[in-house]
């Protein structure tokens, strides 16, 4: 990865535009929050106006706290008013660059991700998929290092705020550095000189909210073990509780001796009323290619090393007169589907993708 070249190209693309809409798609997690913020600070430095827009509000107190503590200017809005006001849009930390109501209206200037790439027919000025980085925040930390050392000076406070947001993004996406790659470590080596340790400490120490604990208990009651896979449905949950699915899957793969943990729920959206099946996958086995595995089940999902998720729109069933019956159907179908995949998928099909990567010293990944 030639960071000098990648940074120059990023600047060249940005300077083509006077205004940029930075879109956060899906649930705002620390990685997308940190990297969108970093991109906005670069825009500000270049005199490009920007708006960070996110359709979903953060549900975890940690994510709310990082935004509040660092004053990250994110607009939470269902849709963007007058999209044409912006010259182009950017999307980070998401597999697809397609955004309904925006793609096709204004051009996509920037798409940067670290999940396995998908095929898409969208013109993008600057597209980077860096699977050897544990987060998109890693990429932006290296860009900031390059900019600040060789190209443009940021004021101290901006450097502290961006470094803190990026460090937290890397921390969460690498499971507290457990899965940090050589690029992540290089990025951390630089931004840890500036990041505000007090803020990181305070945020890391926020306990799990009560609703997560309540749902963990429900998942423990409902869990099924099948040939080293652990599968747990947790029923209907409110949209504001959606992050608990991934947290429980993290927790299961850590606490139980399973090769894969899958946790799923039906997410209820209030306005307008809608339903969605959401499933999170976690593994500690670096040989399981979750992206391939998930794509056997659904097109609307994907993964990267150790983590993955998929969603299925169930809006049609929102009219169902019997919620219990609907859950029973969704749960039994999901469990049956996963068991079938566990039985049938030749493991060779989902294994091997990462064989070109050596696991070194239990911590550092390096390309051959
Ligand atoms: Mn990420």
XYZ file of C-alpha atoms and ligand atoms in Angstrom:
369
model
C 0.000 0.000 0.000
C 1.609 3.256 -1.132
C 0.045 5.757 1.263
C 1.701 8.738 -0.426
C 0.090 7.848 -3.752
C -3.275 6.978 -2.159
C -3.301 10.306 -0.289
C -2.394 12.327 -3.390
C -5.151 10.652 -5.357
C -7.645 11.271 -2.535
C -6.776 14.978 -2.503
C -6.981 15.179 -6.289
C -10.487 13.676 -6.272
C -11.692 15.845 -3.366
C -10.520 19.028 -5.070
C -12.787 18.315 -8.036
C -15.764 19.165 -5.816
C -16.877 22.173 -3.777
C -19.294 20.297 -1.537
C -19.467 16.707 -0.341
C -22.242 14.720 1.300
C -20.663 12.123 3.609
C -23.267 9.379 4.057
C -23.248 6.917 6.929
C -25.162 3.834 5.896
C -26.420 1.317 8.420
C -25.835 1.523 12.134
C -23.317 4.243 13.062
C -20.442 2.328 14.670
C -17.146 3.813 15.920
C -15.261 2.949 12.711
C -17.655 4.735 10.368
C -18.072 7.618 12.827
C -14.292 8.108 13.130
C -13.492 7.776 9.444
C -16.393 10.016 8.319
C -15.228 12.606 10.815
C -11.626 12.371 9.546
C -12.811 12.832 5.961
C -14.872 15.867 6.996
C -11.855 17.473 8.683
C -9.799 16.993 5.492
C -12.662 18.576 3.502
C -12.698 21.531 5.903
C -8.969 22.008 5.453
C -9.405 22.028 1.659
C -12.259 24.535 1.792
C -14.843 21.986 0.685
C -18.210 22.283 2.427
C -19.588 19.007 3.768
C -22.422 17.407 5.659
C -22.168 14.101 7.507
C -25.601 12.537 7.231
C -26.822 9.401 8.974
C -30.296 7.859 8.785
C -30.015 5.846 12.026
C -29.366 7.192 15.492
C -26.636 5.461 17.515
C -28.081 3.069 20.060
C -25.057 2.196 22.203
C -24.121 4.713 24.907
C -20.453 4.375 23.848
C -21.241 5.556 20.320
C -23.348 8.445 21.585
C -20.515 9.413 23.948
C -17.772 9.515 21.299
C -19.919 11.788 19.102
C -20.767 14.066 22.026
C -17.297 14.218 23.591
C -15.567 15.075 20.333
C -18.368 17.292 18.995
C -18.570 15.277 15.785
C -21.013 17.115 13.498
C -23.318 14.301 12.343
C -26.832 15.105 11.163
C -29.266 12.336 12.016
C -31.956 12.496 9.363
C -34.139 9.942 7.594
C -33.343 11.492 4.225
C -31.212 14.328 2.933
C -33.051 17.462 1.925
C -32.181 18.678 -1.545
C -29.444 16.194 -2.442
C -28.602 18.245 -5.542
C -27.157 20.944 -3.287
C -24.076 18.717 -3.022
C -21.610 18.076 -5.833
C -20.967 14.455 -4.857
C -21.248 11.917 -2.048
C -18.859 9.720 -0.102
C -19.548 6.455 1.670
C -17.190 4.707 4.088
C -17.030 1.375 5.910
C -19.848 -0.220 3.917
C -19.696 -2.906 1.224
C -22.089 -1.224 -1.187
C -21.803 2.327 -2.490
C -25.428 2.309 -3.603
C -27.665 4.670 -1.621
C -31.318 5.012 -2.561
C -32.296 8.609 -3.189
C -28.671 9.700 -3.680
C -26.955 7.329 -6.158
C -27.767 8.352 -9.714
C -28.646 11.895 -8.618
C -25.165 13.060 -7.640
C -21.893 11.227 -8.423
C -20.124 8.980 -5.933
C -16.750 10.615 -5.276
C -15.400 8.291 -2.593
C -16.036 4.734 -1.433
C -13.568 3.274 1.068
C -14.139 -0.031 2.799
C -12.321 -2.949 4.413
C -14.928 -5.719 3.955
C -14.538 -8.164 1.087
C -15.486 -6.332 -2.116
C -18.757 -6.938 -3.955
C -19.452 -6.393 -7.626
C -21.397 -3.253 -8.385
C -22.088 -1.118 -11.375
C -21.520 2.356 -9.955
C -18.993 4.907 -11.205
C -16.779 5.925 -8.319
C -13.943 8.442 -8.559
C -11.982 7.034 -5.658
C -12.615 3.469 -4.576
C -10.425 1.655 -2.081
C -11.095 -1.720 -0.533
C -8.339 -2.451 1.943
C -9.038 -5.908 3.342
C -5.661 -6.024 5.076
C -6.776 -3.179 7.347
C -8.858 -4.019 10.407
C -10.873 -0.833 9.948
C -11.414 2.132 7.626
C -10.164 4.268 10.525
C -6.771 2.588 9.957
C -6.674 3.957 6.423
C -7.593 7.472 7.572
C -5.029 7.378 10.384
C -2.325 6.616 7.808
C -3.662 9.357 5.516
C -3.553 11.817 8.427
C 0.012 10.825 9.195
C 0.975 11.403 5.561
C -0.885 14.728 5.380
C 0.372 16.096 8.675
C 3.986 15.065 8.122
C 4.346 15.992 4.473
C 1.436 17.945 3.052
C -0.693 20.070 5.357
C -0.538 20.950 9.010
C -3.600 20.437 11.178
C -4.088 22.415 14.347
C -3.433 20.549 17.556
C -7.069 20.216 18.670
C -8.189 18.871 15.285
C -5.374 16.329 15.405
C -6.331 15.260 18.938
C -10.036 14.901 18.091
C -9.511 13.018 14.837
C -6.872 10.734 16.413
C -9.179 9.929 19.333
C -12.119 9.101 17.060
C -9.932 6.969 14.769
C -8.261 5.164 17.638
C -11.630 4.201 19.074
C -12.732 3.033 15.603
C -9.668 0.787 15.312
C -10.069 -0.455 18.888
C -13.661 -1.584 18.374
C -13.212 -3.069 14.891
C -10.141 -5.091 15.913
C -11.831 -6.391 19.090
C -9.564 -4.351 21.356
C -6.499 -4.935 19.119
C -6.833 -8.716 19.364
C -7.174 -8.922 15.582
C -4.993 -5.924 14.694
C -3.058 -6.278 11.430
C 0.346 -4.772 10.672
C -1.430 -1.781 9.074
C -3.574 -1.256 12.183
C -0.469 -1.295 14.365
C 1.288 1.196 12.092
C -1.755 3.489 12.275
C -2.001 3.153 16.070
C 1.681 3.905 16.412
C 1.056 7.350 14.951
C -2.352 8.406 16.263
C -1.679 7.220 19.816
C 0.727 10.182 20.077
C -2.248 12.537 19.790
C -5.330 10.658 20.970
C -7.034 11.684 24.189
C -6.567 8.693 26.474
C -8.996 10.021 29.091
C -11.882 10.105 26.616
C -11.067 6.596 25.343
C -10.856 5.280 28.896
C -14.166 6.849 29.939
C -15.948 5.462 26.887
C -14.449 1.984 27.211
C -15.573 1.829 30.826
C -19.246 2.555 30.115
C -21.032 -0.651 31.182
C -23.316 -2.574 28.848
C -26.795 -1.060 28.939
C -29.555 -2.956 30.730
C -31.360 -3.965 27.563
C -28.252 -5.790 26.299
C -28.002 -7.780 29.542
C -31.710 -8.624 29.330
C -31.255 -9.847 25.730
C -28.136 -11.864 26.637
C -30.278 -13.803 29.103
C -32.869 -14.390 26.376
C -30.143 -15.575 23.953
C -28.728 -17.975 26.542
C -32.195 -19.505 26.995
C -32.772 -19.880 23.262
C -29.363 -21.023 22.105
C -28.941 -24.174 20.018
C -25.623 -25.927 19.562
C -25.030 -27.678 16.300
C -21.725 -29.255 15.244
C -19.608 -26.581 16.919
C -21.896 -23.758 15.762
C -23.893 -21.796 18.310
C -27.170 -20.327 17.039
C -29.480 -18.073 19.069
C -32.616 -16.166 18.128
C -33.651 -13.386 20.494
C -37.123 -12.565 19.174
C -38.515 -9.122 18.384
C -36.363 -6.181 19.431
C -36.771 -2.446 19.002
C -34.664 -0.689 16.381
C -32.854 1.232 19.121
C -31.617 -2.101 20.543
C -30.205 -3.480 17.287
C -26.519 -3.253 18.338
C -27.180 -5.866 21.001
C -27.269 -8.581 18.299
C -23.589 -8.068 17.439
C -22.605 -7.622 21.082
C -24.227 -10.937 22.052
C -22.528 -12.707 19.118
C -19.164 -11.227 20.274
C -19.893 -12.415 23.767
C -20.879 -15.951 22.687
C -17.822 -16.562 20.537
C -15.630 -15.399 23.386
C -17.322 -17.342 26.197
C -18.343 -20.593 24.503
C -16.171 -23.084 22.791
C -17.806 -22.737 19.378
C -16.290 -22.246 15.920
C -19.100 -19.897 14.896
C -21.764 -17.926 16.766
C -24.855 -16.650 14.985
C -27.308 -14.376 16.802
C -30.448 -13.095 15.123
C -33.579 -11.085 15.848
C -36.513 -9.417 14.145
C -35.990 -5.682 14.327
C -39.126 -3.589 14.700
C -39.090 -0.146 13.192
C -41.765 2.199 14.516
C -42.167 4.981 11.954
C -43.156 3.760 9.407
C -43.788 0.349 10.961
C -41.523 -2.265 9.422
C -39.743 -5.509 10.194
C -36.316 -6.842 9.353
C -34.469 -10.032 10.183
C -30.951 -9.172 11.297
C -28.290 -11.838 11.897
C -24.742 -11.362 13.196
C -21.923 -13.872 12.689
C -18.756 -14.090 14.774
C -15.885 -16.546 14.641
C -12.378 -16.755 16.058
C -11.362 -19.092 13.221
C -9.390 -17.050 10.720
C -9.956 -19.756 8.088
C -13.718 -19.365 7.937
C -14.634 -16.994 5.149
C -17.771 -15.386 6.553
C -18.329 -13.288 3.458
C -18.678 -16.413 1.302
C -20.739 -18.211 3.912
C -23.185 -15.325 4.295
C -23.584 -14.914 0.554
C -24.812 -18.517 0.359
C -27.713 -17.374 2.573
C -28.422 -13.838 1.392
C -27.283 -11.131 -0.999
C -28.036 -8.390 1.488
C -25.123 -8.930 3.765
C -21.475 -9.763 3.877
C -18.488 -10.021 6.083
C -14.820 -9.800 6.685
C -12.392 -11.746 8.778
C -14.072 -12.821 12.071
C -17.306 -10.801 11.558
C -20.319 -10.696 9.302
C -24.046 -9.977 9.120
C -27.060 -10.172 6.867
C -30.531 -8.658 6.835
C -33.796 -9.761 5.284
C -36.611 -7.292 4.765
C -39.821 -8.595 6.347
C -41.998 -5.503 5.883
C -44.661 -7.564 4.130
C -45.139 -9.582 7.317
C -45.621 -6.479 9.459
C -49.345 -7.028 8.892
C -49.188 -10.485 10.462
C -51.936 -10.808 13.117
C -49.867 -13.215 15.217
C -46.392 -12.048 16.221
C -45.539 -15.249 18.083
C -46.335 -17.333 15.049
C -44.235 -15.072 12.855
C -41.253 -15.360 15.205
C -41.662 -19.130 15.367
C -41.543 -19.269 11.573
C -38.543 -16.953 11.257
C -36.648 -18.714 14.029
C -37.228 -22.250 12.818
C -36.428 -21.280 9.224
C -33.216 -19.495 10.189
C -32.020 -22.325 12.420
C -32.880 -24.920 9.745
C -31.087 -22.905 7.075
C -27.959 -22.564 9.171
C -27.950 -26.250 10.095
C -28.282 -27.158 6.424
C -25.342 -24.939 5.531
C -23.310 -26.465 8.354
C -24.138 -29.926 6.952
C -23.769 -29.260 3.270
C -21.330 -26.463 2.648
C -18.099 -28.189 1.895
C -15.860 -26.492 4.374
C -13.373 -26.026 1.566
C -15.868 -23.616 0.058
C -15.885 -21.321 3.041
C -12.343 -21.975 4.114
C -9.092 -21.097 2.458
C -9.728 -17.542 1.387
C -7.322 -16.234 3.945
C -4.679 -18.869 3.349
C -2.441 -16.249 1.807
C -2.284 -14.484 5.126
C 0.013 -15.750 7.815
C -1.034 -15.522 11.425
C 2.040 -14.211 13.148
C 2.756 -14.005 16.848
C -0.969 -14.355 17.487
C -1.467 -10.686 16.739
C 0.037 -9.475 13.505
C -1.138 -10.366 10.036
C 1.216 -9.889 7.187
C 0.811 -10.547 3.468
C 3.236 -13.033 1.996
Mn -15.352 -1.109 9.918
